[in-house]
Coordinates of C-alpha atoms in Angstrom, one line a residue:
M1 CA 11.0 80.7 -99.7
K2 CA 9.4 78.7 -97.0
V3 CA 5.9 79.6 -98.2
E4 CA 6.8 78.4 -101.6
K5 CA 8.1 75.1 -100.3
W6 CA 4.9 74.6 -98.3
N7 CA 2.7 75.4 -101.3
L8 CA 4.7 73.0 -103.4
G9 CA 4.2 70.3 -100.8
V10 CA 0.4 70.9 -100.7
L11 CA 0.2 70.7 -104.5
L12 CA 2.3 67.5 -104.4
C13 CA 0.0 65.9 -101.8
L14 CA -3.1 66.9 -103.8
S15 CA -1.6 65.2 -106.9
L16 CA -0.9 62.1 -104.9
V17 CA -4.4 62.1 -103.5
A18 CA -5.7 62.3 -107.0
L19 CA -3.7 59.3 -107.8
G20 CA -4.9 57.5 -104.6
T21 CA -1.5 56.9 -103.2
C22 CA -1.3 59.3 -100.3
P23 CA -1.9 57.6 -97.0
L24 CA -3.8 60.2 -95.0
R25 CA -5.2 60.1 -91.6
P26 CA -8.9 60.7 -91.2
R27 CA -8.4 64.3 -90.5
A28 CA -5.8 64.7 -93.2
A29 CA -7.9 62.9 -95.7
A30 CA -10.7 65.3 -95.1
F31 CA -8.4 68.2 -95.5
A32 CA -7.1 66.7 -98.7
A33 CA -10.6 66.1 -100.0
T34 CA -11.4 69.7 -99.3
A35 CA -8.3 70.7 -101.2
A36 CA -9.2 68.6 -104.2
R37 CA -12.6 70.2 -104.3
T38 CA -10.9 73.5 -104.1
A39 CA -8.7 72.5 -107.1
D40 CA -11.7 71.6 -109.1
D41 CA -13.3 74.8 -108.2
A42 CA -10.1 76.6 -109.1
K43 CA -10.9 76.1 -112.6
R44 CA -13.9 78.0 -112.1
C45 CA -12.7 80.6 -109.6
A46 CA -9.6 81.5 -107.7
Y47 CA -8.9 81.4 -103.9
T48 CA -6.3 82.8 -101.7
F49 CA -5.2 80.6 -98.6
L50 CA -3.7 82.2 -95.5
I51 CA -1.6 79.5 -93.7
P52 CA 0.1 80.2 -90.4
Q53 CA 3.8 80.1 -90.5
Q54 CA 5.0 77.1 -88.5
Q55 CA 7.4 74.4 -89.0
I56 CA 5.9 71.5 -90.8
T57 CA 7.5 68.2 -90.0
G58 CA 5.2 66.0 -92.1
P59 CA 3.0 66.2 -95.2
I60 CA 0.0 68.5 -95.2
C61 CA -3.1 67.2 -96.8
A62 CA -5.9 69.5 -97.9
S63 CA -9.5 68.4 -98.0
I64 CA -11.4 69.2 -101.1
T65 CA -14.7 69.1 -99.4
G66 CA -14.1 72.4 -97.6
P67 CA -13.5 73.3 -93.9
Q68 CA -15.0 71.0 -91.1
A69 CA -16.4 72.0 -87.8
D70 CA -13.9 72.6 -85.0
E71 CA -15.8 70.4 -82.5
E72 CA -12.9 68.1 -81.9
R73 CA -10.1 70.7 -81.9
V74 CA -8.3 71.1 -78.6
T75 CA -7.1 74.6 -78.0
R76 CA -4.7 76.1 -75.5
M77 CA -7.7 77.5 -73.6
D78 CA -9.1 74.0 -73.3
I79 CA -5.8 72.8 -72.0
S80 CA -5.6 75.6 -69.6
V81 CA -9.1 75.0 -68.4
L82 CA -8.3 71.3 -68.1
R83 CA -5.2 72.1 -66.1
D84 CA -7.1 74.4 -63.8
V85 CA -9.7 71.6 -63.2
L86 CA -7.0 69.1 -62.6
S87 CA -5.2 71.4 -60.2
K88 CA -8.5 72.0 -58.4
Q89 CA -9.2 68.3 -58.2
R90 CA -5.6 67.7 -57.0
R91 CA -6.1 70.2 -54.3
E92 CA -9.4 68.6 -53.3
I93 CA -7.8 65.2 -53.3
E94 CA -5.0 66.5 -51.1
T95 CA -7.5 68.0 -48.8
L96 CA -9.5 64.7 -48.7
Q97 CA -6.2 62.9 -48.1
L98 CA -5.5 65.1 -45.1
V99 CA -9.0 64.6 -43.9
A100 CA -8.7 60.8 -44.4
D101 CA -5.4 60.9 -42.5
V102 CA -6.9 62.9 -39.6
D103 CA -9.9 60.5 -39.6
G104 CA -7.6 57.5 -39.6
N105 CA -5.7 58.8 -36.6
L106 CA -9.0 59.4 -34.9
V107 CA -10.0 55.8 -35.7
N108 CA -6.8 54.5 -34.3
E109 CA -7.1 56.6 -31.2
M110 CA -10.7 55.3 -30.8
K111 CA -9.4 51.7 -31.1
L112 CA -6.8 52.3 -28.5
L113 CA -9.3 53.9 -26.3
R114 CA -11.6 50.9 -26.7
K115 CA -8.8 48.6 -25.9
E116 CA -7.8 50.6 -22.8
S117 CA -11.4 50.6 -21.8
R118 CA -11.6 46.8 -22.1
N119 CA -8.4 46.6 -20.0
M120 CA -9.7 48.9 -17.5
N121 CA -12.9 46.9 -17.2
S122 CA -10.9 43.7 -16.7
R123 CA -8.7 45.4 -14.1
V124 CA -11.8 46.8 -12.3
T125 CA -13.3 43.3 -12.3
Q126 CA -10.0 41.9 -10.9
L127 CA -9.9 44.6 -8.2
Y128 CA -13.5 43.9 -7.3
M129 CA -12.8 40.1 -6.9
Q130 CA -9.8 40.9 -4.8
L131 CA -11.8 43.2 -2.6
L132 CA -14.5 40.6 -2.3
H133 CA -11.9 37.9 -1.4
E134 CA -10.4 40.3 1.3
I135 CA -13.9 40.9 2.7
I136 CA -14.6 37.1 2.9
R137 CA -11.1 36.4 4.4
K138 CA -11.6 39.1 7.0
R139 CA -15.0 37.6 7.9
D140 CA -13.4 34.2 8.2
N141 CA -10.6 35.6 10.3
S142 CA -13.3 37.1 12.5
L143 CA -14.9 33.7 12.9
E144 CA -11.6 32.1 13.6
L145 CA -10.8 34.8 16.1
A146 CA -14.1 34.2 17.8
Q147 CA -13.5 30.4 17.9
L148 CA -10.0 31.0 19.2
E149 CA -11.4 33.2 22.0
A150 CA -13.9 30.5 22.8
R151 CA -11.2 27.9 23.0
V152 CA -9.1 30.2 25.2
L153 CA -12.0 30.5 27.5
N154 CA -12.5 26.8 27.6
V155 CA -8.9 26.1 28.2
T156 CA -8.9 28.7 31.0
S157 CA -11.9 27.2 32.6
E158 CA -10.2 23.7 32.3
M159 CA -7.0 25.1 33.9
L160 CA -9.1 26.5 36.7
R161 CA -10.8 23.1 37.2
L162 CA -7.5 21.3 37.1
A163 CA -6.0 23.7 39.6
S164 CA -8.9 23.0 41.9
R165 CA -8.5 19.3 41.3
Y166 CA -4.8 19.6 42.0
K167 CA -5.5 21.3 45.3
E168 CA -7.9 18.5 46.2
L169 CA -5.2 15.9 45.3
E170 CA -2.7 17.7 47.4
M171 CA -5.0 17.5 50.3
R172 CA -5.6 13.8 49.7
F173 CA -1.9 13.2 49.4
A174 CA -1.2 15.0 52.6
S175 CA -3.9 12.8 54.2
L176 CA -2.3 9.6 52.7
A177 CA 1.1 10.7 53.8
A178 CA -0.2 11.1 57.3
T179 CA -1.7 7.6 57.1
V180 CA 1.6 6.2 55.8
N181 CA 3.4 7.8 58.6
N182 CA 1.0 6.3 61.1
Q183 CA 1.4 2.9 59.4
S184 CA 5.2 3.3 59.5
V185 CA 5.0 3.9 63.2
L186 CA 2.7 0.8 63.6
I187 CA 5.0 -1.3 61.5
S188 CA 8.0 -0.2 63.6
A189 CA 6.1 -1.1 66.7
L190 CA 5.2 -4.5 65.2
E191 CA 8.8 -5.2 64.1
E192 CA 9.9 -4.3 67.6
R193 CA 7.4 -6.7 69.1
C194 CA 8.5 -9.4 66.6
G195 CA 12.1 -8.8 67.4
R196 CA 11.4 -9.2 71.1
A197 CA 9.4 -12.4 70.3
Y198 CA 12.2 -13.9 68.1
S199 CA 14.9 -12.9 70.6
R200 CA 13.8 -15.9 72.7
H201 CA 14.2 -18.3 69.7
E202 CA 16.7 -18.8 66.9
P203 CA 16.2 -16.2 64.1
P204 CA 14.8 -17.7 60.9
A205 CA 17.2 -18.4 58.0
V206 CA 17.3 -15.7 55.3
P207 CA 18.8 -16.4 51.9
P208 CA 21.8 -14.4 51.0
L209 CA 21.5 -11.7 48.4
V210 CA 23.2 -12.1 45.1
Q211 CA 26.7 -10.7 45.1
V212 CA 26.7 -9.4 41.5
V213 CA 25.6 -5.7 41.3
P214 CA 26.3 -4.1 37.9
E215 CA 27.7 -0.6 37.8
S216 CA 24.8 0.8 35.8
I217 CA 21.3 -0.4 36.1
P218 CA 19.4 -0.5 32.8
V219 CA 16.4 1.6 33.6
A220 CA 14.9 4.5 31.6
A221 CA 13.7 6.5 34.6
G222 CA 15.3 6.4 38.0
R223 CA 12.2 5.4 39.9
F224 CA 11.5 2.5 42.2
T225 CA 8.3 0.5 42.1
N226 CA 7.0 -2.6 43.7
E227 CA 3.9 -2.9 41.4
I228 CA 3.1 -6.6 41.0
Q229 CA 1.1 -7.3 37.8
R230 CA -1.9 -9.6 38.0
D231 CA -4.2 -11.0 35.3
H232 CA -6.7 -8.7 33.6
S233 CA -9.4 -9.4 36.2
N234 CA -7.1 -8.0 38.9
R235 CA -7.3 -11.1 41.0
A236 CA -4.4 -12.8 42.6
F237 CA -3.9 -16.4 41.7
P238 CA -4.5 -18.9 44.5
R239 CA -1.4 -20.8 45.4
G240 CA -1.2 -24.1 43.5
S241 CA -4.0 -23.1 41.0
R242 CA -3.7 -23.6 37.3
M243 CA -5.1 -21.3 34.6
E244 CA -7.2 -23.0 32.0
V245 CA -7.6 -20.0 29.7
P246 CA -7.6 -20.9 26.0
P247 CA -5.1 -19.2 23.8
T248 CA -6.3 -16.0 22.1
T249 CA -4.4 -14.7 19.0
D250 CA -1.0 -14.9 17.5
P251 CA 1.4 -12.1 18.5
L252 CA 1.5 -11.1 14.8
G253 CA -2.2 -10.5 14.8
V254 CA -3.2 -13.7 12.9
P255 CA -6.2 -15.5 14.3
L256 CA -5.3 -19.0 15.5
P257 CA -7.1 -22.1 14.2
P258 CA -9.0 -24.4 16.6
Q259 CA -7.0 -26.6 18.9
G260 CA -4.3 -24.0 19.1
T261 CA -2.3 -25.1 16.0
L262 CA -1.4 -23.2 12.9
T263 CA -1.6 -26.3 10.7
S264 CA -3.4 -29.6 10.5
D265 CA -0.1 -31.4 9.9
G266 CA 1.7 -33.1 12.7
P267 CA 2.2 -33.9 15.4
F268 CA 5.9 -33.1 15.0
R269 CA 8.9 -34.4 16.9
D270 CA 9.9 -30.8 18.0
C271 CA 9.8 -27.3 16.5
F272 CA 12.9 -28.0 14.5
S273 CA 11.0 -30.8 12.7
V274 CA 8.2 -28.2 12.1
R275 CA 10.7 -25.9 10.4
Q276 CA 12.1 -28.8 8.3
A277 CA 8.5 -29.6 7.2
G278 CA 8.4 -26.1 5.5
H279 CA 6.5 -24.1 8.1
S280 CA 8.1 -20.7 8.6
N281 CA 5.5 -18.9 10.7
S282 CA 6.0 -18.7 14.4
G283 CA 3.0 -19.9 16.4
M284 CA 1.5 -22.9 18.2
Y285 CA 2.1 -26.4 16.9
L286 CA 1.2 -29.8 18.1
L287 CA 4.3 -31.9 19.2
K288 CA 4.8 -35.4 20.3
A289 CA 8.1 -36.6 21.7
E290 CA 9.6 -40.0 20.7
G291 CA 8.6 -42.8 23.1
S292 CA 5.7 -40.8 24.5
D293 CA 1.9 -41.0 23.8
K294 CA 1.3 -37.5 25.2
L295 CA 0.5 -34.6 22.7
I296 CA 2.1 -31.3 23.6
Q297 CA 1.0 -27.8 22.5
A298 CA 4.0 -25.6 22.3
W299 CA 5.1 -22.3 20.8
C300 CA 7.6 -22.6 17.9
E301 CA 9.8 -19.6 17.2
H302 CA 10.9 -19.4 13.5
G303 CA 11.9 -15.8 13.3
L304 CA 15.2 -16.2 15.3
D305 CA 18.4 -17.8 14.2
N306 CA 16.9 -19.8 11.3
G307 CA 14.0 -20.9 13.5
G308 CA 13.2 -24.3 14.9
W309 CA 13.2 -23.2 18.6
T310 CA 10.8 -24.8 21.0
V311 CA 9.8 -22.2 23.6
F312 CA 9.2 -23.8 27.0
Q313 CA 9.1 -20.7 29.2
R314 CA 7.9 -17.1 28.6
R315 CA 7.4 -14.1 30.7
K316 CA 6.2 -10.8 29.3
D317 CA 3.3 -9.0 31.2
G318 CA 2.7 -10.6 34.6
S319 CA -0.7 -12.0 33.5
V320 CA 0.1 -15.5 34.9
N321 CA 1.1 -16.3 38.5
F322 CA 4.3 -18.4 38.6
F323 CA 4.2 -19.0 42.4
R324 CA 2.9 -22.6 41.9
N325 CA 3.3 -26.0 43.5
W326 CA 5.2 -29.0 42.2
E327 CA 2.3 -30.6 40.3
N328 CA 1.7 -27.4 38.3
Y329 CA 5.4 -27.1 37.4
K330 CA 5.4 -30.7 36.4
K331 CA 2.3 -30.6 34.1
G332 CA 2.6 -27.0 32.9
F333 CA 0.4 -23.9 33.1
G334 CA -0.4 -20.6 31.5
N335 CA -1.4 -19.5 27.9
I336 CA 0.7 -20.8 25.0
D337 CA 0.4 -17.5 23.2
G338 CA 1.2 -15.5 26.3
E339 CA 3.0 -16.3 29.6
Y340 CA 3.3 -20.0 30.2
W341 CA 5.5 -22.9 31.5
L342 CA 5.5 -25.9 29.2
G343 CA 5.9 -28.4 32.1
L344 CA 8.9 -30.3 33.4
E345 CA 7.6 -33.6 32.0
N346 CA 7.3 -32.2 28.5
I347 CA 10.6 -30.5 28.7
Y348 CA 12.3 -33.7 29.8
S349 CA 10.5 -35.7 27.0
L350 CA 11.6 -33.3 24.3
A351 CA 15.2 -32.8 25.5
K352 CA 15.9 -36.5 25.8
Q353 CA 15.3 -37.1 22.1
G354 CA 18.8 -35.9 21.2
D355 CA 21.4 -33.3 21.8
Y356 CA 19.8 -29.9 22.4
R357 CA 21.1 -26.5 23.2
L358 CA 19.5 -23.8 25.4
L359 CA 18.9 -20.1 24.5
V360 CA 17.8 -17.6 27.1
E361 CA 16.5 -14.3 25.7
L362 CA 16.2 -11.3 28.0
E363 CA 14.8 -7.8 27.5
D364 CA 15.1 -4.9 29.9
W365 CA 12.8 -1.9 30.3
V366 CA 14.6 0.3 27.8
G367 CA 14.0 -2.2 25.0
K368 CA 17.5 -3.7 24.9
K369 CA 17.6 -7.5 24.3
I370 CA 20.5 -9.7 25.4
Y371 CA 21.0 -13.5 25.4
A372 CA 22.7 -16.3 27.1
E373 CA 23.3 -19.6 25.1
Y374 CA 24.4 -22.9 26.5
S375 CA 25.9 -25.6 24.3
S376 CA 23.9 -28.4 25.8
F377 CA 20.7 -28.8 27.8
R378 CA 18.8 -31.7 29.3
L379 CA 16.9 -32.7 32.5
E380 CA 17.1 -35.8 34.7
E381 CA 14.0 -37.9 35.4
E382 CA 11.4 -36.9 38.0
S383 CA 12.9 -39.4 40.5
D384 CA 15.9 -37.0 40.5
S385 CA 13.7 -33.9 40.7
F386 CA 14.3 -33.0 37.1
R387 CA 17.9 -32.0 37.8
L388 CA 19.4 -29.5 35.4
R389 CA 22.3 -30.4 33.1
L390 CA 24.0 -27.5 31.2
G391 CA 26.9 -27.1 28.8
S392 CA 29.3 -24.2 28.3
Y393 CA 28.1 -20.6 28.1
Q394 CA 28.3 -17.9 25.4
G395 CA 26.4 -14.7 24.9
N396 CA 26.3 -11.0 26.0
A397 CA 24.0 -11.3 29.1
G398 CA 26.6 -12.7 31.4
D399 CA 26.6 -16.2 32.9
S400 CA 24.1 -16.4 35.7
L401 CA 22.8 -19.9 35.2
T402 CA 25.9 -22.0 35.4
S403 CA 25.8 -21.8 39.3
H404 CA 22.4 -23.6 39.0
N405 CA 23.9 -26.4 36.9
G406 CA 23.3 -29.9 38.5
K407 CA 20.7 -28.6 40.9
P408 CA 17.2 -30.2 41.3
F409 CA 14.0 -28.3 40.8
T410 CA 12.4 -26.7 43.9
T411 CA 8.9 -25.5 44.5
L412 CA 7.1 -24.3 47.6
D413 CA 5.8 -27.8 48.5
R414 CA 9.0 -29.7 47.5
D415 CA 12.2 -28.2 48.8
K416 CA 15.3 -29.6 47.0
D417 CA 17.6 -26.6 47.1
S418 CA 20.9 -26.3 49.1
F419 CA 19.7 -23.6 51.4
T420 CA 18.5 -24.4 55.0
G421 CA 15.2 -22.7 54.2
N422 CA 13.0 -22.9 51.1
C423 CA 14.3 -20.7 48.3
A424 CA 10.9 -21.0 46.5
H425 CA 9.3 -19.3 49.5
F426 CA 11.7 -16.4 49.4
H427 CA 11.9 -16.0 45.6
K428 CA 8.1 -16.6 45.0
G429 CA 8.6 -19.2 42.2
G430 CA 9.9 -22.6 41.2
W431 CA 13.4 -23.0 39.9
W432 CA 16.6 -25.0 40.0
Y433 CA 17.7 -23.2 43.1
N434 CA 21.1 -23.5 44.7
A435 CA 21.3 -21.5 47.9
C436 CA 19.4 -19.6 46.4
G437 CA 21.1 -18.6 43.2
Q438 CA 22.1 -16.0 40.6
T439 CA 18.9 -16.0 38.6
N440 CA 15.1 -16.3 39.2
L441 CA 13.3 -16.3 35.9
N442 CA 10.1 -17.7 37.4
G443 CA 9.8 -15.0 40.1
V444 CA 7.4 -12.0 40.4
W445 CA 6.9 -9.8 37.3
Y446 CA 7.6 -6.2 38.6
S447 CA 6.8 -3.2 36.3
G448 CA 9.5 -0.7 35.7
G449 CA 12.6 -2.7 36.4
V450 CA 14.0 -1.6 39.8
Y451 CA 11.7 -2.8 42.6
R452 CA 11.6 -2.8 46.5
S453 CA 11.3 -6.1 48.2
K454 CA 12.7 -7.6 51.4
F455 CA 13.9 -10.6 49.4
Q456 CA 15.0 -10.8 45.8
D457 CA 11.8 -12.2 44.3
G458 CA 11.7 -10.5 40.9
I459 CA 12.6 -11.8 37.5
F460 CA 16.3 -11.1 37.7
W461 CA 19.5 -12.2 36.0
A462 CA 22.3 -11.2 38.4
E463 CA 25.0 -10.6 35.8
Y464 CA 22.6 -8.0 34.1
G465 CA 20.9 -5.6 36.4
G466 CA 21.6 -7.3 39.7
G467 CA 19.0 -9.0 42.1
F468 CA 16.7 -6.0 42.5
Y469 CA 16.1 -5.3 38.7
S470 CA 13.2 -7.2 37.4
L471 CA 13.4 -7.9 33.6
K472 CA 10.5 -7.0 31.3
S473 CA 10.4 -10.2 29.2
V474 CA 12.1 -13.6 29.2
R475 CA 12.1 -16.5 26.9
M476 CA 13.7 -19.9 27.3
M477 CA 13.9 -22.2 24.3
I478 CA 15.7 -25.3 23.0
R479 CA 16.8 -26.6 19.6
P480 CA 18.8 -29.6 18.4
I481 CA 22.5 -29.0 18.1
D482 CA 23.4 -28.4 14.4

């Protein structure tokens, strides 16, 4: 039944091909053409077709031109062969993939090895540099050790030399001590002879010592000294001489102009007028008191209590001898930028211009500064020996000057004090002595504070340190009362 249906289909397709309405594929068209030729030939002869039994899902066209070559037919064998080839190629590809994976791992390992090699090279270089640095450091340490050994040897030799020197000094000290002992014996003998000589006559008058002795002496080291400072040439000043040394420089280090003034202005009435004129630098200025034709060079202090202070006495280093005669104390002496005395005439001329107050600034040897201020200050005329007139006291130094108030000025050659002898002779200076008094700011400048002396001839302020404590620096200055 199926064969009949298939034959009927073939005949129907052939009839459609004859009519030209059967859409055949190239292969089906050829088969149909062959079938048509076969139909034409059927009229002449008969053929028998053997067709495999298979399910046909579409039309079958027969070619009338006869059978074609099977060059383009794909058989099961071809497919099997192709599958074998594909399987072989797949196996080869898998093998190549494995090989590629192995080679990739080797490449990665090689890259890691190269990186580690570079790191190792860098580390080796770093270790080499560290080793080189350690070698250099050890060599430097060796050099430093050699230098240190040389220094130790030098210090040792220096210590041996100093020890030898110390022994020599000990021997010299022993010799000097023996000399001092001999001199002490000689001095005792001389004192005994002098005592026997004075026993026949009335003993000389000796000024009484000051009664004020502070509980604590302001000294840094508990040592005694009687070192008397001289000028830089180490020469003692002859009695009654006057130093004519020009001023050097300002204490602040500013070079001073010619004629010892800091300005071309002036002359001024006093240092307070200098301050009012707008000058605020401390230094030397030219002054001229009212009613006087004499020009005065004086130091003006503008860094203390709003300035305007005229300094008429200053002690600070012992470079000037204050054991002077009347004429020197009258005219003045010393260096304006160092130790000096302005002169009794000049002080009198300046103080009589108005109401002035006095400031005494004192400094001990531990650097402490104290002061004593008096509400008024003036001097009498020379005919009254420049007698001192003071007002009331205030300050922190203690009042050691009021006991000298109303006393005339005394020098070695003009004795005006209340003592039977000459206070200037015993105290080595000129001052408004009483008998002889509680202060001696024009005395001998002793280094170190506490000093040894038969008489109290240092720069002392009895209320501060007592009579045997010589102050380091002193300034006396005046200014108009505000």
